[in-house]
PDB file of C-alpha atoms in Angstrom:
ATOM      1  CA  UNK A  10       9.693 -21.115   1.344  1.00  0.00           C
ATOM      2  CA  UNK A  11       7.245 -18.699  -0.306  1.00  0.00           C
ATOM      3  CA  UNK A  12       5.931 -21.411  -2.675  1.00  0.00           C
ATOM      4  CA  UNK A  13       5.172 -23.729   0.250  1.00  0.00           C
ATOM      5  CA  UNK A  14       3.625 -20.818   2.166  1.00  0.00           C
ATOM      6  CA  UNK A  15       1.237 -19.878  -0.640  1.00  0.00           C
ATOM      7  CA  UNK A  16       0.435 -23.492  -1.509  1.00  0.00           C
ATOM      8  CA  UNK A  17      -0.493 -24.132   2.119  1.00  0.00           C
ATOM      9  CA  UNK A  18      -2.664 -21.032   2.098  1.00  0.00           C
ATOM     10  CA  UNK A  19      -4.448 -22.197  -1.054  1.00  0.00           C
ATOM     11  CA  UNK A  20      -5.174 -25.591   0.492  1.00  0.00           C
ATOM     12  CA  UNK A  21      -6.485 -23.965   3.669  1.00  0.00           C
ATOM     13  CA  UNK A  22      -8.623 -21.669   1.535  1.00  0.00           C
ATOM     14  CA  UNK A  23     -10.202 -24.601  -0.324  1.00  0.00           C
ATOM     15  CA  UNK A  24     -11.149 -26.225   2.988  1.00  0.00           C
ATOM     16  CA  UNK A  25     -12.510 -22.970   4.395  1.00  0.00           C
ATOM     17  CA  UNK A  26     -14.462 -22.509   1.175  1.00  0.00           C
ATOM     18  CA  UNK A  27     -16.426 -25.662   2.011  1.00  0.00           C
ATOM     19  CA  UNK A  28     -17.491 -24.017   5.270  1.00  0.00           C
ATOM     20  CA  UNK A  29     -18.548 -20.879   3.399  1.00  0.00           C
ATOM     21  CA  UNK A  30     -20.744 -23.008   1.137  1.00  0.00           C
ATOM     22  CA  UNK A  31     -22.467 -24.424   4.211  1.00  0.00           C
ATOM     23  CA  UNK A  32     -22.852 -20.916   5.614  1.00  0.00           C
ATOM     24  CA  UNK A  33     -24.431 -19.654   2.384  1.00  0.00           C
ATOM     25  CA  UNK A  34     -26.671 -22.605   1.584  1.00  0.00           C
ATOM     26  CA  UNK A  35     -28.043 -22.993   5.099  1.00  0.00           C
ATOM     27  CA  UNK A  36     -28.669 -19.282   5.616  1.00  0.00           C
ATOM     28  CA  UNK A  37     -32.287 -18.411   6.346  1.00  0.00           C
ATOM     29  CA  UNK A  38     -33.265 -14.875   5.188  1.00  0.00           C
ATOM     30  CA  UNK A  39     -33.576 -12.388   8.063  1.00  0.00           C
ATOM     31  CA  UNK A  40     -32.171 -15.014  10.433  1.00  0.00           C
ATOM     32  CA  UNK A  41     -28.776 -15.202  12.119  1.00  0.00           C
ATOM     33  CA  UNK A  42     -25.955 -15.936   9.709  1.00  0.00           C
ATOM     34  CA  UNK A  43     -23.921 -17.890  12.286  1.00  0.00           C
ATOM     35  CA  UNK A  44     -26.779 -20.024  13.564  1.00  0.00           C
ATOM     36  CA  UNK A  45     -25.248 -23.071  15.268  1.00  0.00           C
ATOM     37  CA  UNK A  46     -28.440 -25.077  14.885  1.00  0.00           C
ATOM     38  CA  UNK A  47     -28.477 -24.525  11.122  1.00  0.00           C
ATOM     39  CA  UNK A  48     -24.737 -25.065  10.713  1.00  0.00           C
ATOM     40  CA  UNK A  49     -24.537 -28.274  12.732  1.00  0.00           C
ATOM     41  CA  UNK A  50     -25.282 -31.676  11.256  1.00  0.00           C
ATOM     42  CA  UNK A  51     -23.805 -33.735   8.441  1.00  0.00           C
ATOM     43  CA  UNK A  52     -23.860 -32.553   4.844  1.00  0.00           C
ATOM     44  CA  UNK A  53     -26.573 -34.109   2.706  1.00  0.00           C
ATOM     45  CA  UNK A  54     -27.624 -34.120  -0.918  1.00  0.00           C
ATOM     46  CA  UNK A  55     -30.304 -31.400  -1.244  1.00  0.00           C
ATOM     47  CA  UNK A  56     -32.235 -33.606  -3.697  1.00  0.00           C
ATOM     48  CA  UNK A  57     -32.310 -37.123  -2.178  1.00  0.00           C
ATOM     49  CA  UNK A  58     -31.218 -36.269   1.359  1.00  0.00           C
ATOM     50  CA  UNK A  59     -28.452 -38.892   1.497  1.00  0.00           C
ATOM     51  CA  UNK A  60     -25.673 -38.177   4.008  1.00  0.00           C
ATOM     52  CA  UNK A  61     -22.459 -37.516   2.112  1.00  0.00           C
ATOM     53  CA  UNK A  62     -19.292 -39.510   2.778  1.00  0.00           C
ATOM     54  CA  UNK A  63     -15.939 -37.878   3.430  1.00  0.00           C
ATOM     55  CA  UNK A  64     -14.682 -38.585  -0.102  1.00  0.00           C
ATOM     56  CA  UNK A  65     -17.716 -36.729  -1.481  1.00  0.00           C
ATOM     57  CA  UNK A  66     -16.740 -33.606   0.451  1.00  0.00           C
ATOM     58  CA  UNK A  67     -13.161 -33.056  -0.734  1.00  0.00           C
ATOM     59  CA  UNK A  68     -13.062 -29.461  -2.036  1.00  0.00           C
ATOM     60  CA  UNK A  69     -13.191 -29.185  -5.851  1.00  0.00           C
ATOM     61  CA  UNK A  70     -11.773 -32.693  -6.353  1.00  0.00           C
ATOM     62  CA  UNK A  71     -14.994 -34.474  -5.339  1.00  0.00           C
ATOM     63  CA  UNK A  72     -17.009 -32.318  -7.742  1.00  0.00           C
ATOM     64  CA  UNK A  73     -14.666 -33.235 -10.602  1.00  0.00           C
ATOM     65  CA  UNK A  74     -14.529 -36.953  -9.799  1.00  0.00           C
ATOM     66  CA  UNK A  75     -18.316 -37.156  -9.431  1.00  0.00           C
ATOM     67  CA  UNK A  76     -18.687 -35.155 -12.654  1.00  0.00           C
ATOM     68  CA  UNK A  77     -20.931 -32.664 -10.892  1.00  0.00           C
ATOM     69  CA  UNK A  78     -23.584 -35.222  -9.932  1.00  0.00           C
ATOM     70  CA  UNK A  79     -24.769 -36.851  -6.704  1.00  0.00           C
ATOM     71  CA  UNK A  80     -23.410 -40.388  -6.355  1.00  0.00           C
ATOM     72  CA  UNK A  81     -26.813 -41.690  -5.207  1.00  0.00           C
ATOM     73  CA  UNK A  82     -29.546 -39.877  -7.139  1.00  0.00           C
ATOM     74  CA  UNK A  83     -27.327 -38.543  -9.970  1.00  0.00           C
ATOM     75  CA  UNK A  84     -28.930 -35.117  -9.614  1.00  0.00           C
ATOM     76  CA  UNK A  85     -26.695 -32.229 -10.627  1.00  0.00           C
ATOM     77  CA  UNK A  86     -24.494 -30.606  -7.960  1.00  0.00           C
ATOM     78  CA  UNK A  87     -24.509 -26.819  -7.977  1.00  0.00           C
ATOM     79  CA  UNK A  88     -21.450 -25.256  -9.624  1.00  0.00           C
ATOM     80  CA  UNK A  89     -21.456 -22.911  -6.635  1.00  0.00           C
ATOM     81  CA  UNK A  90     -19.580 -25.504  -4.551  1.00  0.00           C
ATOM     82  CA  UNK A  91     -16.299 -25.593  -6.506  1.00  0.00           C
ATOM     83  CA  UNK A  92     -16.502 -21.918  -7.474  1.00  0.00           C
ATOM     84  CA  UNK A  93     -16.750 -20.736  -3.865  1.00  0.00           C
ATOM     85  CA  UNK A  94     -13.979 -23.130  -2.819  1.00  0.00           C
ATOM     86  CA  UNK A  95     -11.670 -21.939  -5.600  1.00  0.00           C
ATOM     87  CA  UNK A  96     -12.497 -18.290  -4.921  1.00  0.00           C
ATOM     88  CA  UNK A  97     -11.710 -18.746  -1.227  1.00  0.00           C
ATOM     89  CA  UNK A  98      -8.425 -20.445  -2.065  1.00  0.00           C
ATOM     90  CA  UNK A  99      -7.481 -17.548  -4.347  1.00  0.00           C
ATOM     91  CA  UNK A 100      -8.408 -15.034  -1.636  1.00  0.00           C
ATOM     92  CA  UNK A 101      -6.181 -16.815   0.884  1.00  0.00           C
ATOM     93  CA  UNK A 102      -3.287 -16.593  -1.591  1.00  0.00           C
ATOM     94  CA  UNK A 103      -4.016 -13.313  -3.353  1.00  0.00           C
ATOM     95  CA  UNK A 104      -4.510 -11.057  -0.338  1.00  0.00           C
ATOM     96  CA  UNK A 105      -1.095 -11.628   1.320  1.00  0.00           C
ATOM     97  CA  UNK A 106       0.635 -11.764  -2.075  1.00  0.00           C
ATOM     98  CA  UNK A 107      -0.707  -8.352  -3.148  1.00  0.00           C
ATOM     99  CA  UNK A 108      -0.481  -6.866   0.347  1.00  0.00           C
ATOM    100  CA  UNK A 109       3.187  -7.768   0.511  1.00  0.00           C
ATOM    101  CA  UNK A 110       3.951  -5.671  -2.565  1.00  0.00           C
ATOM    102  CA  UNK A 111       1.561  -2.850  -1.647  1.00  0.00           C
ATOM    103  CA  UNK A 112       3.002  -2.357   1.843  1.00  0.00           C
ATOM    104  CA  UNK A 113       6.540  -3.291   0.900  1.00  0.00           C
ATOM    105  CA  UNK A 114       6.639  -5.820   3.741  1.00  0.00           C
ATOM    106  CA  UNK A 115       8.249  -9.243   4.015  1.00  0.00           C
ATOM    107  CA  UNK A 116       6.077 -11.978   5.507  1.00  0.00           C
ATOM    108  CA  UNK A 117       8.915 -13.556   7.487  1.00  0.00           C
ATOM    109  CA  UNK A 118       8.644 -12.564  11.156  1.00  0.00           C
ATOM    110  CA  UNK A 119       6.547  -9.484  10.388  1.00  0.00           C
ATOM    111  CA  UNK A 120       3.530  -9.283  12.689  1.00  0.00           C
ATOM    112  CA  UNK A 121       2.003  -6.302  10.862  1.00  0.00           C
ATOM    113  CA  UNK A 122       1.899  -8.278   7.617  1.00  0.00           C
ATOM    114  CA  UNK A 123       0.202 -11.257   9.260  1.00  0.00           C
ATOM    115  CA  UNK A 124      -2.403  -9.153  11.064  1.00  0.00           C
ATOM    116  CA  UNK A 125      -3.284  -7.037   8.033  1.00  0.00           C
ATOM    117  CA  UNK A 126      -3.451 -10.164   5.861  1.00  0.00           C
ATOM    118  CA  UNK A 127      -5.916 -11.796   8.260  1.00  0.00           C
ATOM    119  CA  UNK A 128      -8.057  -8.660   8.431  1.00  0.00           C
ATOM    120  CA  UNK A 129      -8.203  -8.214   4.661  1.00  0.00           C
ATOM    121  CA  UNK A 130      -8.861 -11.914   4.094  1.00  0.00           C
ATOM    122  CA  UNK A 131     -11.845 -11.558   6.449  1.00  0.00           C
ATOM    123  CA  UNK A 132     -13.027  -8.557   4.424  1.00  0.00           C
ATOM    124  CA  UNK A 133     -12.776 -10.430   1.118  1.00  0.00           C
ATOM    125  CA  UNK A 134     -14.459 -13.537   2.503  1.00  0.00           C
ATOM    126  CA  UNK A 135     -17.275 -11.392   3.896  1.00  0.00           C
ATOM    127  CA  UNK A 136     -17.642  -9.783   0.492  1.00  0.00           C
ATOM    128  CA  UNK A 137     -17.743 -13.169  -1.225  1.00  0.00           C
ATOM    129  CA  UNK A 138     -20.487 -14.484   1.082  1.00  0.00           C
ATOM    130  CA  UNK A 139     -22.304 -11.170   0.787  1.00  0.00           C
ATOM    131  CA  UNK A 140     -22.353 -11.326  -3.019  1.00  0.00           C
ATOM    132  CA  UNK A 141     -23.924 -14.795  -3.112  1.00  0.00           C
ATOM    133  CA  UNK A 142     -26.486 -14.150  -0.374  1.00  0.00           C
ATOM    134  CA  UNK A 143     -27.419 -10.790  -1.903  1.00  0.00           C
ATOM    135  CA  UNK A 144     -27.787 -12.464  -5.297  1.00  0.00           C
ATOM    136  CA  UNK A 145     -30.056 -15.150  -3.844  1.00  0.00           C
ATOM    137  CA  UNK A 146     -32.092 -13.160  -1.295  1.00  0.00           C
ATOM    138  CA  UNK A 147     -31.584  -9.440  -2.085  1.00  0.00           C
ATOM    139  CA  UNK A 148     -30.303  -8.670   1.406  1.00  0.00           C
ATOM    140  CA  UNK A 149     -27.029  -8.245   3.277  1.00  0.00           C
ATOM    141  CA  UNK A 150     -26.659  -9.991   6.660  1.00  0.00           C
ATOM    142  CA  UNK A 151     -25.707  -7.587   9.454  1.00  0.00           C
ATOM    143  CA  UNK A 152     -22.982  -9.960  10.641  1.00  0.00           C
ATOM    144  CA  UNK A 153     -21.024  -9.437   7.416  1.00  0.00           C
ATOM    145  CA  UNK A 154     -21.219  -5.666   7.712  1.00  0.00           C
ATOM    146  CA  UNK A 155     -20.040  -5.962  11.315  1.00  0.00           C
ATOM    147  CA  UNK A 156     -17.025  -8.077  10.296  1.00  0.00           C
ATOM    148  CA  UNK A 157     -16.024  -5.483   7.692  1.00  0.00           C
ATOM    149  CA  UNK A 158     -16.547  -2.638  10.185  1.00  0.00           C
ATOM    150  CA  UNK A 159     -14.444  -4.287  12.900  1.00  0.00           C
ATOM    151  CA  UNK A 160     -11.759  -5.239  10.371  1.00  0.00           C
ATOM    152  CA  UNK A 161     -11.626  -1.605   9.296  1.00  0.00           C
ATOM    153  CA  UNK A 162     -11.274  -0.360  12.878  1.00  0.00           C
ATOM    154  CA  UNK A 163      -8.513  -2.828  13.735  1.00  0.00           C
ATOM    155  CA  UNK A 164      -6.668  -2.158  10.470  1.00  0.00           C
ATOM    156  CA  UNK A 165      -6.302   1.520  11.433  1.00  0.00           C
ATOM    157  CA  UNK A 166      -4.088   0.486  14.358  1.00  0.00           C
ATOM    158  CA  UNK A 167      -1.650  -0.984  11.843  1.00  0.00           C
ATOM    159  CA  UNK A 168      -2.008   1.666   9.144  1.00  0.00           C
ATOM    160  CA  UNK A 169       1.114   3.074   7.552  1.00  0.00           C
ATOM    161  CA  UNK A 170       1.621   6.664   6.335  1.00  0.00           C
ATOM    162  CA  UNK A 171      -0.148   7.302   3.019  1.00  0.00           C
ATOM    163  CA  UNK A 172      -1.927   3.921   3.252  1.00  0.00           C
ATOM    164  CA  UNK A 173      -4.425   4.986   0.597  1.00  0.00           C
ATOM    165  CA  UNK A 174      -4.931   2.797  -2.467  1.00  0.00           C
ATOM    166  CA  UNK A 175      -4.692   6.067  -4.401  1.00  0.00           C
ATOM    167  CA  UNK A 176      -1.140   6.327  -3.010  1.00  0.00           C
ATOM    168  CA  UNK A 177       0.402   9.788  -3.435  1.00  0.00           C
ATOM    169  CA  UNK A 178      -2.673  11.099  -5.288  1.00  0.00           C
ATOM    170  CA  UNK A 179      -4.587  10.938  -1.990  1.00  0.00           C
ATOM    171  CA  UNK A 180      -2.633  13.965  -0.771  1.00  0.00           C
ATOM    172  CA  UNK A 181      -4.531  16.132  -3.267  1.00  0.00           C
ATOM    173  CA  UNK A 182      -7.911  15.289  -1.713  1.00  0.00           C
ATOM    174  CA  UNK A 183      -7.137  14.783   1.963  1.00  0.00           C
ATOM    175  CA  UNK A 184      -7.998  17.448   4.528  1.00  0.00           C
ATOM    176  CA  UNK A 185      -5.809  15.953   7.249  1.00  0.00           C
ATOM    177  CA  UNK A 186      -3.061  13.385   7.656  1.00  0.00           C
ATOM    178  CA  UNK A 187      -4.670  12.023  10.829  1.00  0.00           C
ATOM    179  CA  UNK A 188      -5.389   8.365  10.014  1.00  0.00           C
ATOM    180  CA  UNK A 189      -8.311   8.045  12.440  1.00  0.00           C
ATOM    181  CA  UNK A 190     -10.023  11.173  11.119  1.00  0.00           C
ATOM    182  CA  UNK A 191      -9.617  10.013   7.524  1.00  0.00           C
ATOM    183  CA  UNK A 192     -11.255   6.652   8.253  1.00  0.00           C
ATOM    184  CA  UNK A 193     -13.997   8.244  10.342  1.00  0.00           C
ATOM    185  CA  UNK A 194     -14.653  10.728   7.532  1.00  0.00           C
ATOM    186  CA  UNK A 195     -14.791   7.845   5.060  1.00  0.00           C
ATOM    187  CA  UNK A 196     -17.462   6.077   7.112  1.00  0.00           C
ATOM    188  CA  UNK A 197     -19.457   9.289   7.483  1.00  0.00           C
ATOM    189  CA  UNK A 198     -19.371  10.088   3.765  1.00  0.00           C
ATOM    190  CA  UNK A 199     -20.283   6.539   2.758  1.00  0.00           C
ATOM    191  CA  UNK A 200     -23.184   6.254   5.222  1.00  0.00           C
ATOM    192  CA  UNK A 201     -24.633   9.717   4.514  1.00  0.00           C
ATOM    193  CA  UNK A 202     -24.461   9.311   0.744  1.00  0.00           C
ATOM    194  CA  UNK A 203     -26.253   5.976   0.702  1.00  0.00           C
ATOM    195  CA  UNK A 204     -28.700   7.036   3.402  1.00  0.00           C
ATOM    196  CA  UNK A 205     -29.680   9.991   1.193  1.00  0.00           C
ATOM    197  CA  UNK A 206     -30.341   7.593  -1.694  1.00  0.00           C
ATOM    198  CA  UNK A 207     -32.303   5.297   0.615  1.00  0.00           C
ATOM    199  CA  UNK A 208     -34.350   8.148   2.093  1.00  0.00           C
ATOM    200  CA  UNK A 209     -35.096   9.962  -1.164  1.00  0.00           C
ATOM    201  CA  UNK A 210     -36.148   6.749  -2.919  1.00  0.00           C
ATOM    202  CA  UNK A 211     -38.091   5.585   0.171  1.00  0.00           C
ATOM    203  CA  UNK A 212     -36.188   2.323   0.129  1.00  0.00           C
ATOM    204  CA  UNK A 213     -37.047   1.458  -3.465  1.00  0.00           C
ATOM    205  CA  UNK A 214     -33.811   2.627  -5.054  1.00  0.00           C
ATOM    206  CA  UNK A 215     -31.476   1.443  -2.307  1.00  0.00           C
ATOM    207  CA  UNK A 216     -31.878  -0.916   0.636  1.00  0.00           C
ATOM    208  CA  UNK A 217     -30.839   0.019   4.161  1.00  0.00           C
ATOM    209  CA  UNK A 218     -28.351  -2.855   4.134  1.00  0.00           C
ATOM    210  CA  UNK A 219     -26.389  -0.824   1.579  1.00  0.00           C
ATOM    211  CA  UNK A 220     -26.289   2.095   4.026  1.00  0.00           C
ATOM    212  CA  UNK A 221     -24.750  -0.124   6.698  1.00  0.00           C
ATOM    213  CA  UNK A 222     -22.336  -1.577   4.157  1.00  0.00           C
ATOM    214  CA  UNK A 223     -21.270   1.926   3.066  1.00  0.00           C
ATOM    215  CA  UNK A 224     -20.577   2.853   6.695  1.00  0.00           C
ATOM    216  CA  UNK A 225     -18.462  -0.266   7.215  1.00  0.00           C
ATOM    217  CA  UNK A 226     -16.651   0.145   3.886  1.00  0.00           C
ATOM    218  CA  UNK A 227     -15.999   3.818   4.615  1.00  0.00           C
ATOM    219  CA  UNK A 228     -14.369   2.973   7.940  1.00  0.00           C
ATOM    220  CA  UNK A 229     -12.315   0.290   6.206  1.00  0.00           C
ATOM    221  CA  UNK A 230     -11.137   2.327   3.206  1.00  0.00           C
ATOM    222  CA  UNK A 231     -11.127   5.782   4.725  1.00  0.00           C
ATOM    223  CA  UNK A 232     -11.198   9.057   2.817  1.00  0.00           C
ATOM    224  CA  UNK A 233     -10.697   9.628  -0.101  1.00  0.00           C
ATOM    225  CA  UNK A 234     -10.666   5.921  -1.040  1.00  0.00           C
ATOM    226  CA  UNK A 235     -14.364   5.488  -0.205  1.00  0.00           C
ATOM    227  CA  UNK A 236     -15.223   8.088  -2.875  1.00  0.00           C
ATOM    228  CA  UNK A 237     -13.359   6.027  -5.472  1.00  0.00           C
ATOM    229  CA  UNK A 238     -15.058   2.849  -4.192  1.00  0.00           C
ATOM    230  CA  UNK A 239     -18.526   4.409  -4.487  1.00  0.00           C
ATOM    231  CA  UNK A 240     -17.784   5.668  -8.003  1.00  0.00           C
ATOM    232  CA  UNK A 241     -16.541   2.244  -9.089  1.00  0.00           C
ATOM    233  CA  UNK A 242     -19.547   0.523  -7.528  1.00  0.00           C
ATOM    234  CA  UNK A 243     -21.944   2.651  -9.585  1.00  0.00           C
ATOM    235  CA  UNK A 244     -19.938   2.149 -12.779  1.00  0.00           C
ATOM    236  CA  UNK A 245     -19.716  -1.626 -12.357  1.00  0.00           C
ATOM    237  CA  UNK A 246     -23.306  -1.886 -11.119  1.00  0.00           C
ATOM    238  CA  UNK A 247     -24.556   0.205 -14.027  1.00  0.00           C
ATOM    239  CA  UNK A 248     -22.665  -1.897 -16.553  1.00  0.00           C
ATOM    240  CA  UNK A 249     -24.013  -5.117 -15.011  1.00  0.00           C
ATOM    241  CA  UNK A 250     -27.547  -3.737 -14.962  1.00  0.00           C
ATOM    242  CA  UNK A 251     -27.242  -2.691 -18.596  1.00  0.00           C
ATOM    243  CA  UNK A 252     -26.152  -6.205 -19.592  1.00  0.00           C
ATOM    244  CA  UNK A 253     -29.113  -7.715 -17.735  1.00  0.00           C
ATOM    245  CA  UNK A 254     -31.461  -5.373 -19.600  1.00  0.00           C
ATOM    246  CA  UNK A 255     -29.855  -6.068 -22.978  1.00  0.00           C
ATOM    247  CA  UNK A 256     -30.180  -9.822 -22.530  1.00  0.00           C
ATOM    248  CA  UNK A 257     -33.670  -9.381 -21.013  1.00  0.00           C
ATOM    249  CA  UNK A 258     -32.693 -11.102 -17.780  1.00  0.00           C
ATOM    250  CA  UNK A 259     -34.177  -8.131 -15.892  1.00  0.00           C
ATOM    251  CA  UNK A 260     -36.686  -5.382 -16.555  1.00  0.00           C
ATOM    252  CA  UNK A 261     -36.145  -1.709 -15.808  1.00  0.00           C
ATOM    253  CA  UNK A 262     -38.063  -1.860 -12.495  1.00  0.00           C
ATOM    254  CA  UNK A 263     -36.631  -5.183 -11.272  1.00  0.00           C
ATOM    255  CA  UNK A 264     -34.317  -5.433  -8.290  1.00  0.00           C
ATOM    256  CA  UNK A 265     -30.665  -6.132  -9.008  1.00  0.00           C
TER     257      UNK A 265
END
């Protein structure tokens, strides 16, 4: 049963990934992310404008069969399409698979598992869309921060004792075992830390979208997990920035 369950999830993820591609590619900077006017209408080739047929829109498979080129104008199709679809499929499978082991829950007739899986899938999907839009436009849509914030609030209702990703090590750093206070403290720490960076750099070192993201992530992860998340973000970000400098893809004063 589990194989069929995860295979079905992967297929659903591939299909949902196609929607995420539409969401990303039709996003207008500083506009509404879920703009019905922008999202409606048939899919077209961005080069020649030809309306795509159903067999040209099958996730991943169409890209492979068409060899990454438009059937009409033979212009190259962005690798983003299959990558986002595959990533979404893996998120649909990976989140419940890992959550099952982390919480020690069985997915059969367990409402807590289903709810937490949905919430964390939403978080990962928001992060995936956020990464691509931030990479393209250097901004984070407010709607994505709101999804993460609301997912964090709802997840607290289904939190289990010692729900920290640090597991038993969290006891060393926690001031209280109250779940709500820990998540509220996480949001406060995340928002204040990034707001200080934003304020002291006058917006040049950190955008305000990062402040809102830190608030949402802090509510989601809680304390002390948000401290670990911030530390990892600077380590990974620093390593990525260093690689960009080494390969001269960016200069020291460029935005990343």
